[in-house]
PDB file of C-alpha atoms in Angstrom:
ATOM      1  CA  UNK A   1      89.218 143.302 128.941  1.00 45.00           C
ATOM      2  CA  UNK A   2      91.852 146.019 128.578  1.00 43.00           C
ATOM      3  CA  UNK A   3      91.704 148.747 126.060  1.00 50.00           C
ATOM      4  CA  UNK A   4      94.615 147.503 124.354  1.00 56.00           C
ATOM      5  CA  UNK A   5      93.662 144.700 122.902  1.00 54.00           C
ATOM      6  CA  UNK A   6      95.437 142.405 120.575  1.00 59.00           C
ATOM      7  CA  UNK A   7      95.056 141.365 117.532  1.00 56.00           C
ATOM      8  CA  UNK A   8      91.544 141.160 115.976  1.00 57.00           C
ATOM      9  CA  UNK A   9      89.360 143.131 118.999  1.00 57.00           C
ATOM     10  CA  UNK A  10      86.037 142.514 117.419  1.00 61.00           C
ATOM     11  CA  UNK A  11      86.773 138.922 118.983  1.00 67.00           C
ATOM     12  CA  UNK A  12      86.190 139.175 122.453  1.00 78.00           C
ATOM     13  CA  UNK A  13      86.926 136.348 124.841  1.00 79.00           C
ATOM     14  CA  UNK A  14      83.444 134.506 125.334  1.00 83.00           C
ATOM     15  CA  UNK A  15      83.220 134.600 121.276  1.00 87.00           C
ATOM     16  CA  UNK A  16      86.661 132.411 121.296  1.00 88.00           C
ATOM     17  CA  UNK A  17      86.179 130.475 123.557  1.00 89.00           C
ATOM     18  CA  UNK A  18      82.556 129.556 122.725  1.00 91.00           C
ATOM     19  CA  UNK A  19      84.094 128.849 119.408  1.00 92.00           C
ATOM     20  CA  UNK A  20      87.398 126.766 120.535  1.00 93.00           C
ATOM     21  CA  UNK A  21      85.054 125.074 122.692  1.00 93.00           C
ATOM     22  CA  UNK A  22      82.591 124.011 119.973  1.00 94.00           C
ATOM     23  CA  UNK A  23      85.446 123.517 117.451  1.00 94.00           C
ATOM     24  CA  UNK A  24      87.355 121.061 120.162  1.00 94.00           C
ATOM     25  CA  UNK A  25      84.453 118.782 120.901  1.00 94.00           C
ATOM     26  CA  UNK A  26      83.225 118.663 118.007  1.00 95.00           C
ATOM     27  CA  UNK A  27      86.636 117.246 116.242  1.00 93.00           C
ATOM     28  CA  UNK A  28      86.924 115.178 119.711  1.00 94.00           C
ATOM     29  CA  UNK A  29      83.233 113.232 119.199  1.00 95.00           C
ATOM     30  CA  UNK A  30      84.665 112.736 115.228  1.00 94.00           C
ATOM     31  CA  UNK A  31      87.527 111.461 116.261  1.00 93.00           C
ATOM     32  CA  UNK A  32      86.230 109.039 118.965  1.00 94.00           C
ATOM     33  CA  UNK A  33      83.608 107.648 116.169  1.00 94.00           C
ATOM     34  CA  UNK A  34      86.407 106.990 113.872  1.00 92.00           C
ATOM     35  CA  UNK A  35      88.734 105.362 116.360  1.00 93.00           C
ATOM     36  CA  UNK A  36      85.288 103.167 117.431  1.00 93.00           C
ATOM     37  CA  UNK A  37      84.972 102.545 113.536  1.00 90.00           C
ATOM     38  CA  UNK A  38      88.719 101.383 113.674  1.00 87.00           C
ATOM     39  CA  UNK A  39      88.250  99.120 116.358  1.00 89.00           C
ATOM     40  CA  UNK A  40      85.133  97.244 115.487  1.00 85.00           C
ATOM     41  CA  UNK A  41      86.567  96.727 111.787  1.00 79.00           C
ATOM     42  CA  UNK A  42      90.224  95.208 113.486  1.00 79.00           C
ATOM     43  CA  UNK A  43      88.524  92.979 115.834  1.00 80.00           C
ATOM     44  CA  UNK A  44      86.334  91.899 112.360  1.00 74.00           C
ATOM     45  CA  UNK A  45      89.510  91.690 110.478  1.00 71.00           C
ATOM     46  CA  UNK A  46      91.096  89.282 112.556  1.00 72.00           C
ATOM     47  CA  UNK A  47      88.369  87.127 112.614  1.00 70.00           C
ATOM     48  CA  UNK A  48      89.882  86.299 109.604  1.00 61.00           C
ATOM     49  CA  UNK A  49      93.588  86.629 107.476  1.00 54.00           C
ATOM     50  CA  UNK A  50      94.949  90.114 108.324  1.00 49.00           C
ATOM     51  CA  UNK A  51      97.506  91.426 106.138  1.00 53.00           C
ATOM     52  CA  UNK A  52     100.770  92.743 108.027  1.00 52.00           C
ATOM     53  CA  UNK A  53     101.470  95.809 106.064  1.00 50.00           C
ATOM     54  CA  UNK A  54      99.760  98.814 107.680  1.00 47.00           C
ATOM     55  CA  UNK A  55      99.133 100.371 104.520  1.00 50.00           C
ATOM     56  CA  UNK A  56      96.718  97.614 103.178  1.00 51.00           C
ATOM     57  CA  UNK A  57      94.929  97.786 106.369  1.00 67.00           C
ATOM     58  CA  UNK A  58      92.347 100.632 106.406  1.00 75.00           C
ATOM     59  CA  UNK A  59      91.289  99.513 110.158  1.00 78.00           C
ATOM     60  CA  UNK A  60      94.648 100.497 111.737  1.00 82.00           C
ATOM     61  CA  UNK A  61      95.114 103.652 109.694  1.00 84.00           C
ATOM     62  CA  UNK A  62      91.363 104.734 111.035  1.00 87.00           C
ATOM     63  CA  UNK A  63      92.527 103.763 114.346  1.00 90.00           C
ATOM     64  CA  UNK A  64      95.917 105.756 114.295  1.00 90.00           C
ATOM     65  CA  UNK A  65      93.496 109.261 112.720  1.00 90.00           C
ATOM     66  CA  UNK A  66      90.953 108.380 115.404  1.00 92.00           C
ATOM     67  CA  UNK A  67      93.865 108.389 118.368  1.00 93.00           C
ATOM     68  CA  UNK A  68      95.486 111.757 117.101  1.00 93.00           C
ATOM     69  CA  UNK A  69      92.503 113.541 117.084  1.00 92.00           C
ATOM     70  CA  UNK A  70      90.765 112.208 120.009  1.00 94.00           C
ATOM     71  CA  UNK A  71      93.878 112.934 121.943  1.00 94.00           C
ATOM     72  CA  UNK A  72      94.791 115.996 120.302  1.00 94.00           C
ATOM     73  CA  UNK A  73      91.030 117.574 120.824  1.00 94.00           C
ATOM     74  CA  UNK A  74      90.913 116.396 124.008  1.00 94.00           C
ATOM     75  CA  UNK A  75      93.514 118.858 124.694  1.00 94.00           C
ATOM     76  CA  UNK A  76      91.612 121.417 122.920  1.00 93.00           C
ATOM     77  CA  UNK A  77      88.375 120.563 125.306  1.00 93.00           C
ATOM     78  CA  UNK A  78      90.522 120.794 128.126  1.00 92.00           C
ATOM     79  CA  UNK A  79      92.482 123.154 127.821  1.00 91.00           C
ATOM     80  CA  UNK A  80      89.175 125.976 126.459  1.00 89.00           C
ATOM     81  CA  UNK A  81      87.426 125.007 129.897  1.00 89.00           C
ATOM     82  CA  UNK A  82      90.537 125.992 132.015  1.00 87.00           C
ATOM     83  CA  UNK A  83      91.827 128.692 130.432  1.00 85.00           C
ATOM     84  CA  UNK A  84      95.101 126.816 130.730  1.00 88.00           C
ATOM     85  CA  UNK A  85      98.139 128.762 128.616  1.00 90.00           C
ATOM     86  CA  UNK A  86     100.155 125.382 128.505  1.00 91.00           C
ATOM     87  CA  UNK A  87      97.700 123.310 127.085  1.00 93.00           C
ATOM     88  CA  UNK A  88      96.209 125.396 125.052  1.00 93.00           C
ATOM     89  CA  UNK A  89      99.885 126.355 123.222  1.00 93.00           C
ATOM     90  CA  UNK A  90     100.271 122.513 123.420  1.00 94.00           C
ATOM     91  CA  UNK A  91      97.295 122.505 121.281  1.00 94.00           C
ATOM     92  CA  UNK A  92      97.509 125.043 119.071  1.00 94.00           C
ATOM     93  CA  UNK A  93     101.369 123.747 118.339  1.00 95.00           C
ATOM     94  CA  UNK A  94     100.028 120.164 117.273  1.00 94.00           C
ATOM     95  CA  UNK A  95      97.319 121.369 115.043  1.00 93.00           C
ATOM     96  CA  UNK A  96      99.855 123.338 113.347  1.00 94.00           C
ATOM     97  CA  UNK A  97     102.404 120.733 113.267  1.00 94.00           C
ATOM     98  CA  UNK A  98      99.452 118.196 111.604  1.00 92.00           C
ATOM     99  CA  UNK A  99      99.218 120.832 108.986  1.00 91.00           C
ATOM    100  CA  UNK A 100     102.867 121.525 107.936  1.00 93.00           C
ATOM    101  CA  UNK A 101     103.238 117.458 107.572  1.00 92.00           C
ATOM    102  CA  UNK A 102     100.396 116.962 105.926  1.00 89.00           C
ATOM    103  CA  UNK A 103     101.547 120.007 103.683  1.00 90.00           C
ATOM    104  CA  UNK A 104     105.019 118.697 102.967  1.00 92.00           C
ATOM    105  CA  UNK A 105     103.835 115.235 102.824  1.00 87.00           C
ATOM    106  CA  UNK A 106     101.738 116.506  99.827  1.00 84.00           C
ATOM    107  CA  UNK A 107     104.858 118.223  98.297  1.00 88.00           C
ATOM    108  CA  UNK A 108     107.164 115.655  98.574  1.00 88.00           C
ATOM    109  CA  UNK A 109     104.711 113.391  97.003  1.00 82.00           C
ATOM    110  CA  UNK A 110     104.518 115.322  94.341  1.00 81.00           C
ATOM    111  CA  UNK A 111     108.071 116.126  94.374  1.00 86.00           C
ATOM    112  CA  UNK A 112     109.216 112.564  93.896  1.00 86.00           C
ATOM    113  CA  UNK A 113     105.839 111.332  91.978  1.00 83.00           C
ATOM    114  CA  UNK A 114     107.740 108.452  90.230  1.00 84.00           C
ATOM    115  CA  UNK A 115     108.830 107.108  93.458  1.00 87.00           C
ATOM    116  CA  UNK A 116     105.676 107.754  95.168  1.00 84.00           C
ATOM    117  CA  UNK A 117     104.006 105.713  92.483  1.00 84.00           C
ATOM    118  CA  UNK A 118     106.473 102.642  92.966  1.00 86.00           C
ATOM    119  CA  UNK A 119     105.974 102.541  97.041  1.00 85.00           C
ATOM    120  CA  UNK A 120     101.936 102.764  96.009  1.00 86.00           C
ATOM    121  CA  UNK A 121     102.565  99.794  93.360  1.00 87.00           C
ATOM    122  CA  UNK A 122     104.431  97.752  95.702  1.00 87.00           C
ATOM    123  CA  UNK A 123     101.967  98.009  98.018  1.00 85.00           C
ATOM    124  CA  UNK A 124      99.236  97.342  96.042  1.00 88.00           C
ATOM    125  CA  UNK A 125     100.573  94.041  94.133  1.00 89.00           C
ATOM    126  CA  UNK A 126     101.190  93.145  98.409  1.00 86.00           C
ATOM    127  CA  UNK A 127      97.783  93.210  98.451  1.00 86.00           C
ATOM    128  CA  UNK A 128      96.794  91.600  95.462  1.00 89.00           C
ATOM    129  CA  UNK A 129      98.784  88.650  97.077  1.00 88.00           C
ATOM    130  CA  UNK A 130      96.337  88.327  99.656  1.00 84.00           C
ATOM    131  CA  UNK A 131      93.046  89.350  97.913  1.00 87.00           C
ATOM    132  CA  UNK A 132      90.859  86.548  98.264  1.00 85.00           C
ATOM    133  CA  UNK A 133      92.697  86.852 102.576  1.00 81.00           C
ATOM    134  CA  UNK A 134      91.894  90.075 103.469  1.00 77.00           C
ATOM    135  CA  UNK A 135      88.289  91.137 103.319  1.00 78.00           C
ATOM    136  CA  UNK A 136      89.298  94.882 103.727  1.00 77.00           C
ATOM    137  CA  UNK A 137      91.537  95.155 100.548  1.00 83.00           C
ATOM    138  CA  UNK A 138      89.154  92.962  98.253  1.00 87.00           C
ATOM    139  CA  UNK A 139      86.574  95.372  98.738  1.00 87.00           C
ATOM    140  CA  UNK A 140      88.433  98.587  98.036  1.00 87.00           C
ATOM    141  CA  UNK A 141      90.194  96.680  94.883  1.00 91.00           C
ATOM    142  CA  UNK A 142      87.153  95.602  93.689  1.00 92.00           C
ATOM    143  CA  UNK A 143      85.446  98.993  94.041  1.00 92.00           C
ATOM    144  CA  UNK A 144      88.220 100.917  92.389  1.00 92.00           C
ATOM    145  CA  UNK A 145      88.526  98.843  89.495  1.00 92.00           C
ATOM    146  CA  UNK A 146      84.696  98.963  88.613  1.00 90.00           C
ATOM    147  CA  UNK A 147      84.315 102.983  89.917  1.00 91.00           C
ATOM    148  CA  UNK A 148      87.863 103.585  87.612  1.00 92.00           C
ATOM    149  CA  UNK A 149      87.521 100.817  84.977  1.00 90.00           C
ATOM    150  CA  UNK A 150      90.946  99.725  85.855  1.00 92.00           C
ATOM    151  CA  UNK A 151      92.809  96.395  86.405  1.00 92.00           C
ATOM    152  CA  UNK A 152      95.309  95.734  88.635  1.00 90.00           C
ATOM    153  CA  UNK A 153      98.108  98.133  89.879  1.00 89.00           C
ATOM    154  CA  UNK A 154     100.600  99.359  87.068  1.00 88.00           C
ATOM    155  CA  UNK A 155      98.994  97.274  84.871  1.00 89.00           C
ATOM    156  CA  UNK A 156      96.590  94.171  84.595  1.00 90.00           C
ATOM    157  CA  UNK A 157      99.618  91.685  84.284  1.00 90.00           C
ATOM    158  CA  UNK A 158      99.839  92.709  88.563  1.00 91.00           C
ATOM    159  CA  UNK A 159      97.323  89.837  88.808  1.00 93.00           C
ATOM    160  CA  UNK A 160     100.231  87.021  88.435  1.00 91.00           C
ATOM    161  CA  UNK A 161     100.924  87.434  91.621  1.00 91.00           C
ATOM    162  CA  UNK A 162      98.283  86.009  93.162  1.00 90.00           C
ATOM    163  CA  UNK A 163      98.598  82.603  93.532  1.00 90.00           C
ATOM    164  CA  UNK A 164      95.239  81.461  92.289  1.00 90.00           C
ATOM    165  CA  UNK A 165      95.262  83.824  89.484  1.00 90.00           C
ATOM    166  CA  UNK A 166      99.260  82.766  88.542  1.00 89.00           C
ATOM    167  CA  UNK A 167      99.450  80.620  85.241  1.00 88.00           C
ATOM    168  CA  UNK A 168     101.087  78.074  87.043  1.00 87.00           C
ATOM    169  CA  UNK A 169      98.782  77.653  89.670  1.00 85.00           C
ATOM    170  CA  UNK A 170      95.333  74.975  88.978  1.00 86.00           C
ATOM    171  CA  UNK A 171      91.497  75.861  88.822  1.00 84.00           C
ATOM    172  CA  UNK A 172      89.306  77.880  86.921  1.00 85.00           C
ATOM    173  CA  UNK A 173      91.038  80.905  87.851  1.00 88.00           C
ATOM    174  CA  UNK A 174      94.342  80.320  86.617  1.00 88.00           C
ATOM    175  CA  UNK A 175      96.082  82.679  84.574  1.00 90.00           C
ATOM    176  CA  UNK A 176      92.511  84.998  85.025  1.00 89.00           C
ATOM    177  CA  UNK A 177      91.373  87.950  86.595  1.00 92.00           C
ATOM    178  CA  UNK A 178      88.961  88.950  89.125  1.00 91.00           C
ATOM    179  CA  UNK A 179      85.101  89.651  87.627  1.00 90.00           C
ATOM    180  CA  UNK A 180      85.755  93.040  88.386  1.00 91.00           C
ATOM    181  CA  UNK A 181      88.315  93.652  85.963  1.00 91.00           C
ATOM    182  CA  UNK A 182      86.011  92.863  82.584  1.00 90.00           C
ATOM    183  CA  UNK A 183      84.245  95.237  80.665  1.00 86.00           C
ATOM    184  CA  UNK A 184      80.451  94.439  81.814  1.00 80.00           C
ATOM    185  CA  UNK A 185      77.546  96.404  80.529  1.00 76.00           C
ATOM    186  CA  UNK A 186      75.311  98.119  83.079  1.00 73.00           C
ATOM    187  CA  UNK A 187      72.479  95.492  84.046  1.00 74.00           C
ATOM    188  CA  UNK A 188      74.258  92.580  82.867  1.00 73.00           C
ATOM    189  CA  UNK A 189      74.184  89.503  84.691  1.00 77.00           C
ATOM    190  CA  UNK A 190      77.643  88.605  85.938  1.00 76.00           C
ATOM    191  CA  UNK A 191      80.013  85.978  85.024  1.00 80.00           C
ATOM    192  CA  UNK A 192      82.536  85.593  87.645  1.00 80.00           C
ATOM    193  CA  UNK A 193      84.804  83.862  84.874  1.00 82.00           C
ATOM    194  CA  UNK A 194      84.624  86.486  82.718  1.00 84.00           C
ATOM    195  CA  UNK A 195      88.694  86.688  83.036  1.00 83.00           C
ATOM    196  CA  UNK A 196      89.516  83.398  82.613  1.00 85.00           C
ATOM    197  CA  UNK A 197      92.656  82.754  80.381  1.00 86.00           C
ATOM    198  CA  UNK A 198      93.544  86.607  79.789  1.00 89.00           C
ATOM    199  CA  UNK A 199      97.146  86.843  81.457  1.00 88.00           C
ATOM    200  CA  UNK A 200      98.382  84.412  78.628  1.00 85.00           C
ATOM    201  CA  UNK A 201      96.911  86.613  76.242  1.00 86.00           C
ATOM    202  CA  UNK A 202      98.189  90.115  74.176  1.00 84.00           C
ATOM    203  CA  UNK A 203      96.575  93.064  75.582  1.00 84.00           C
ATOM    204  CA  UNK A 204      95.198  94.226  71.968  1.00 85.00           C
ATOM    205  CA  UNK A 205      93.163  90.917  71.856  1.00 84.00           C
ATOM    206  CA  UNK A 206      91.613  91.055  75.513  1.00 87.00           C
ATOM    207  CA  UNK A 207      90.979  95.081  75.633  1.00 84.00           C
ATOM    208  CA  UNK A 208      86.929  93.970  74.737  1.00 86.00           C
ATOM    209  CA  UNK A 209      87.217  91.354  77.582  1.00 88.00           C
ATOM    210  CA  UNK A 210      88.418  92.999  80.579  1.00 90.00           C
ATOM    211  CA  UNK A 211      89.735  96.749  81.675  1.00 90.00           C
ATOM    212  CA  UNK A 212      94.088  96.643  80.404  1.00 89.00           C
ATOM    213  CA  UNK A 213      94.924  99.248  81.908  1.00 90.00           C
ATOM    214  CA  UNK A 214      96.543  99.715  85.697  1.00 90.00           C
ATOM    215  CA  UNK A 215      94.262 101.081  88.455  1.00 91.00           C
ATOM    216  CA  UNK A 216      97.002 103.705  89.554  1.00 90.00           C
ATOM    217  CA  UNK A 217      97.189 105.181  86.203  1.00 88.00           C
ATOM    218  CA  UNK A 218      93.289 105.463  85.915  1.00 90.00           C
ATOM    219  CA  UNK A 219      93.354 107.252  89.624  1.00 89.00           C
ATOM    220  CA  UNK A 220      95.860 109.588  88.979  1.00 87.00           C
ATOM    221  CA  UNK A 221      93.836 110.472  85.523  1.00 88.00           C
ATOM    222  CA  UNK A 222      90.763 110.821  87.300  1.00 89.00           C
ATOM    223  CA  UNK A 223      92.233 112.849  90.238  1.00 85.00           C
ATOM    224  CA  UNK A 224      93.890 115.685  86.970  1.00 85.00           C
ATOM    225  CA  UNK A 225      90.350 115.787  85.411  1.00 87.00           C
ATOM    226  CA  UNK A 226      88.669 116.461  88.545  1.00 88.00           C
ATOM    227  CA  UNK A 227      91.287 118.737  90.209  1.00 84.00           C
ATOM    228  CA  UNK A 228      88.125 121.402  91.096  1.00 87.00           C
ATOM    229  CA  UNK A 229      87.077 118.391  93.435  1.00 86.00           C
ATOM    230  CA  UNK A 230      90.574 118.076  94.759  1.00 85.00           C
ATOM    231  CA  UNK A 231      91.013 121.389  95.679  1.00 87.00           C
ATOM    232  CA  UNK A 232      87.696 121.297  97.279  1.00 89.00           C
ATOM    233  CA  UNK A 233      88.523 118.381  99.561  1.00 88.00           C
ATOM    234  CA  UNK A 234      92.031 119.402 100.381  1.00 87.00           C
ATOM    235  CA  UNK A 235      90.667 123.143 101.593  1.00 90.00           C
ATOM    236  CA  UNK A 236      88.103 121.199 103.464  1.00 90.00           C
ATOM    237  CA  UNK A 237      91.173 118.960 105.287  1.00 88.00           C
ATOM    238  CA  UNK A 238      93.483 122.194 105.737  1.00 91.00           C
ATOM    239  CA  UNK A 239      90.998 125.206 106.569  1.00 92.00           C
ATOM    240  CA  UNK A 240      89.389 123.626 109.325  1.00 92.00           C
ATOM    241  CA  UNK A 241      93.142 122.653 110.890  1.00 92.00           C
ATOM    242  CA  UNK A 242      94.049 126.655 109.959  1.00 93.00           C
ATOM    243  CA  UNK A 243      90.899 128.114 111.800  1.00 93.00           C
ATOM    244  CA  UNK A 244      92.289 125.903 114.913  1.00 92.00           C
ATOM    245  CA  UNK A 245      95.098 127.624 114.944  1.00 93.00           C
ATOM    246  CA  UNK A 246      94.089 130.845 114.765  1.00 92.00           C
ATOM    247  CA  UNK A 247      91.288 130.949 117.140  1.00 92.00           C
ATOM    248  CA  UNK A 248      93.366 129.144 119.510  1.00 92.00           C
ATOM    249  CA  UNK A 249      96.582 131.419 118.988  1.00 91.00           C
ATOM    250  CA  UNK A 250      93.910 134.439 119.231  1.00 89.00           C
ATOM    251  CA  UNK A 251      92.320 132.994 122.407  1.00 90.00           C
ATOM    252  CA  UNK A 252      95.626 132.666 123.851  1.00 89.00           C
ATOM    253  CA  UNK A 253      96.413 136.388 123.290  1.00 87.00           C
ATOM    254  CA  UNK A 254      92.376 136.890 124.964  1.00 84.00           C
ATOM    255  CA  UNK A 255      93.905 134.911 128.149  1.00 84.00           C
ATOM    256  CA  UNK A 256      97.265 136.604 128.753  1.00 83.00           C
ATOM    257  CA  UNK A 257      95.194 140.073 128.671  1.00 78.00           C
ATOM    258  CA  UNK A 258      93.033 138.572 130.959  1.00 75.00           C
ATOM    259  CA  UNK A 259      96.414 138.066 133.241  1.00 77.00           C
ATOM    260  CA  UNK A 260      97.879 140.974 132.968  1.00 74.00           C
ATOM    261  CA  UNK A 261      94.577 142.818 133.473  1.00 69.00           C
ATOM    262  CA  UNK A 262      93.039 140.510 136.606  1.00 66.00           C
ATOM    263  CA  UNK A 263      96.604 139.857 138.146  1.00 59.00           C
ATOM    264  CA  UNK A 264      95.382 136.079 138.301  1.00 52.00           C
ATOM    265  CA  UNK A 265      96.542 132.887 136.903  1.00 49.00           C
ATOM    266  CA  UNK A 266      95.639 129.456 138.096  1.00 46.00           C
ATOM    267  CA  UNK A 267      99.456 128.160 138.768  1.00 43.00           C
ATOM    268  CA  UNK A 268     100.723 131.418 139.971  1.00 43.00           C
ATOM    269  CA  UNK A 269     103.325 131.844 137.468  1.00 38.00           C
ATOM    270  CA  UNK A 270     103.107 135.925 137.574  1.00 39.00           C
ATOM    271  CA  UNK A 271     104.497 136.175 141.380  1.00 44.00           C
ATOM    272  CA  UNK A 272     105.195 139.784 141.450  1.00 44.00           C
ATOM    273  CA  UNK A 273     102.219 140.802 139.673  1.00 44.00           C
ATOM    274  CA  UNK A 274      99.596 143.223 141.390  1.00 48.00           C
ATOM    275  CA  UNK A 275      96.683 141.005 142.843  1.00 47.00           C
ATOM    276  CA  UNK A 276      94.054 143.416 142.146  1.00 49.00           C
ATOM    277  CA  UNK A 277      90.328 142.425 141.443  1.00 44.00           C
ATOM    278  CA  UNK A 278      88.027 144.188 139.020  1.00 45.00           C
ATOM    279  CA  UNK A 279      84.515 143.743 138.289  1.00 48.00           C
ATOM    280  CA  UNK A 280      83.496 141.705 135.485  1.00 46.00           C
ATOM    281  CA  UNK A 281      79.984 141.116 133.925  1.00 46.00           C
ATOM    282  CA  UNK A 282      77.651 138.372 134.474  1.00 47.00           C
ATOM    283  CA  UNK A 283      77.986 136.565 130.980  1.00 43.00           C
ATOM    284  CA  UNK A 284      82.342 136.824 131.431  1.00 44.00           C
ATOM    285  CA  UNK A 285      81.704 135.113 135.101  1.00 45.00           C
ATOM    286  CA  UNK A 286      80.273 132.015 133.387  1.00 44.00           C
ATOM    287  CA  UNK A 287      83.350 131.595 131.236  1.00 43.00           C
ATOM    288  CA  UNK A 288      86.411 132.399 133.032  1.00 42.00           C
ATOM    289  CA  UNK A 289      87.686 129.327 134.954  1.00 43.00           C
ATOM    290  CA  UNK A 290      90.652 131.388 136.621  1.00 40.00           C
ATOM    291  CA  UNK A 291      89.752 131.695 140.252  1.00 37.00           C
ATOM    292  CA  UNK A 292      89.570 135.521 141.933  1.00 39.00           C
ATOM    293  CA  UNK A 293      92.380 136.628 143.885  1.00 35.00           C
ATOM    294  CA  UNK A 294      90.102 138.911 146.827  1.00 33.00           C
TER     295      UNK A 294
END
């Protein structure tokens, strides 16, 4: 490389790209198992009644994740092995764009908290509508109310909604809740009616029976008392997503050296540039994809 190098010279180029190399493949074979993951749970889901609303179906978000960042490391993959200045800024633009919206998607959720709540509460009590339909959304409903000791969305009155579970409707669970709502002791043997006849009831006199208060409440709570394992997970969403970005910007600055020293590029955008070869050493051969102007 030239003497003048930028930014960060204890990084040479066979360092970065080894590294944007590993770091692209490894998010591409993550995202391809998630968009598998995605597709085997669809084609399960519509084995039976799918809900419309993408945000009660967890099989179409993990296919949408899987797509970006298959395609998007793809790019990465690509673009390392080639040396190629376009694709890699294409790369290095859409990891940084993923960040900023996931950043201001995180602010403006917190910004507007009291909406955010009501979009989460519509689309929960959607779901509820559908519970005993959609295989997907019964099982994270029924894990989040045992894990949170919750019931329902805003509150356990949510469970109306449900035709089964309206007062209106007949059987055994009208005007109930799901088992998963009551207040079981560990090792107990289950009674699926343990709900029966509670939405007709005062809160005070069913707070032994079943969990009164709303699952999003009890979330929320859980996610202020453990905001050290918050911040963990959201520095392990955003750092890797940074480190993309700045390898590939600093790989980028490796390449154009590599230009402007070798007087080479693969689409022959620097016309007037001198063609001039210089030796290189055995290891840089095995890395540098740009072919040698004799």
């Amino acid at each position: 490389m030239a003497e003048d190098v930028r930014y960060c010279a204890r990084c040479s180029y066979v360092f970065l790209k080894i590294a944007l190399v590993v770091y692209s493949t490894v998010f591409w074979m993550i995202g391809s198992f998630i968009f598998a993951i995605g597709i085997y749970a669809e084609v399960e889901r519509q084995r039976y009644k799918t809900l419309e609303g993408v945000f009660l179906a967890p099989a179409i978000m993990l296919i949408v994740l899987g797509l970006i960042m298959f395609v998007v490391s793809f790019i990465g993959v690509l673009a390392s092995l080639r040396d190629n200045l376009t694709l890699l800024k294409v790369f290095m633009y859409a990891l940084a764009l993923c960040l900023m919206l996931e950043l201001l998607g995180g602010i403006l959720a917190l910004m507007f908290r009291n909406q955010t709540l009501d979009i989460l509460n519509q689309n929960v009590r959607k779901g509820m509508m559908n519970y005993y339909d959609d295989l997907d959304f019964k099982n994270i409903m029924d894990f989040v109310q045992r894990k949170f000791q919750c019931c329902g969305g805003l509150e356990y009155t949510d469970w109306t909604v449900n035709m089964y579970h309206n007062c209106s409707a007949p059987g055994p669970l009208a005007c109930g809740v799901p088992y998963t709502c009551c207040n079981s002791k560990p090792n107990e043997v289950v009674n699926t009616l343990c709900g029966y006849k509670v939405l007709d009831k005062e809160r005070f006199d069913i707070s032994d029976i079943i969990y009164v208060r709303g699952c999003t409440d009890a979330v929320f709570i859980w996610l202020m008392d453990n905001y050290k394992t918050m911040a963990g997970l959201l520095l392990g969403i955003f750092i890797p997503q940074f480190f993309g970005v700045i390898v590939t910007w600093l790989y980028i600055t490796r390449v154009e050296d590599a230009i402007v020293e070798y007087g080479v590029y693969q689409s022959n955008l620097i016309e007037n540039a001198p063609q001039q070869t210089k030796k290189r050493g055995k290891v840089a051969k095995w890395y540098k994809c740009m072919p040698v102007i004799d």
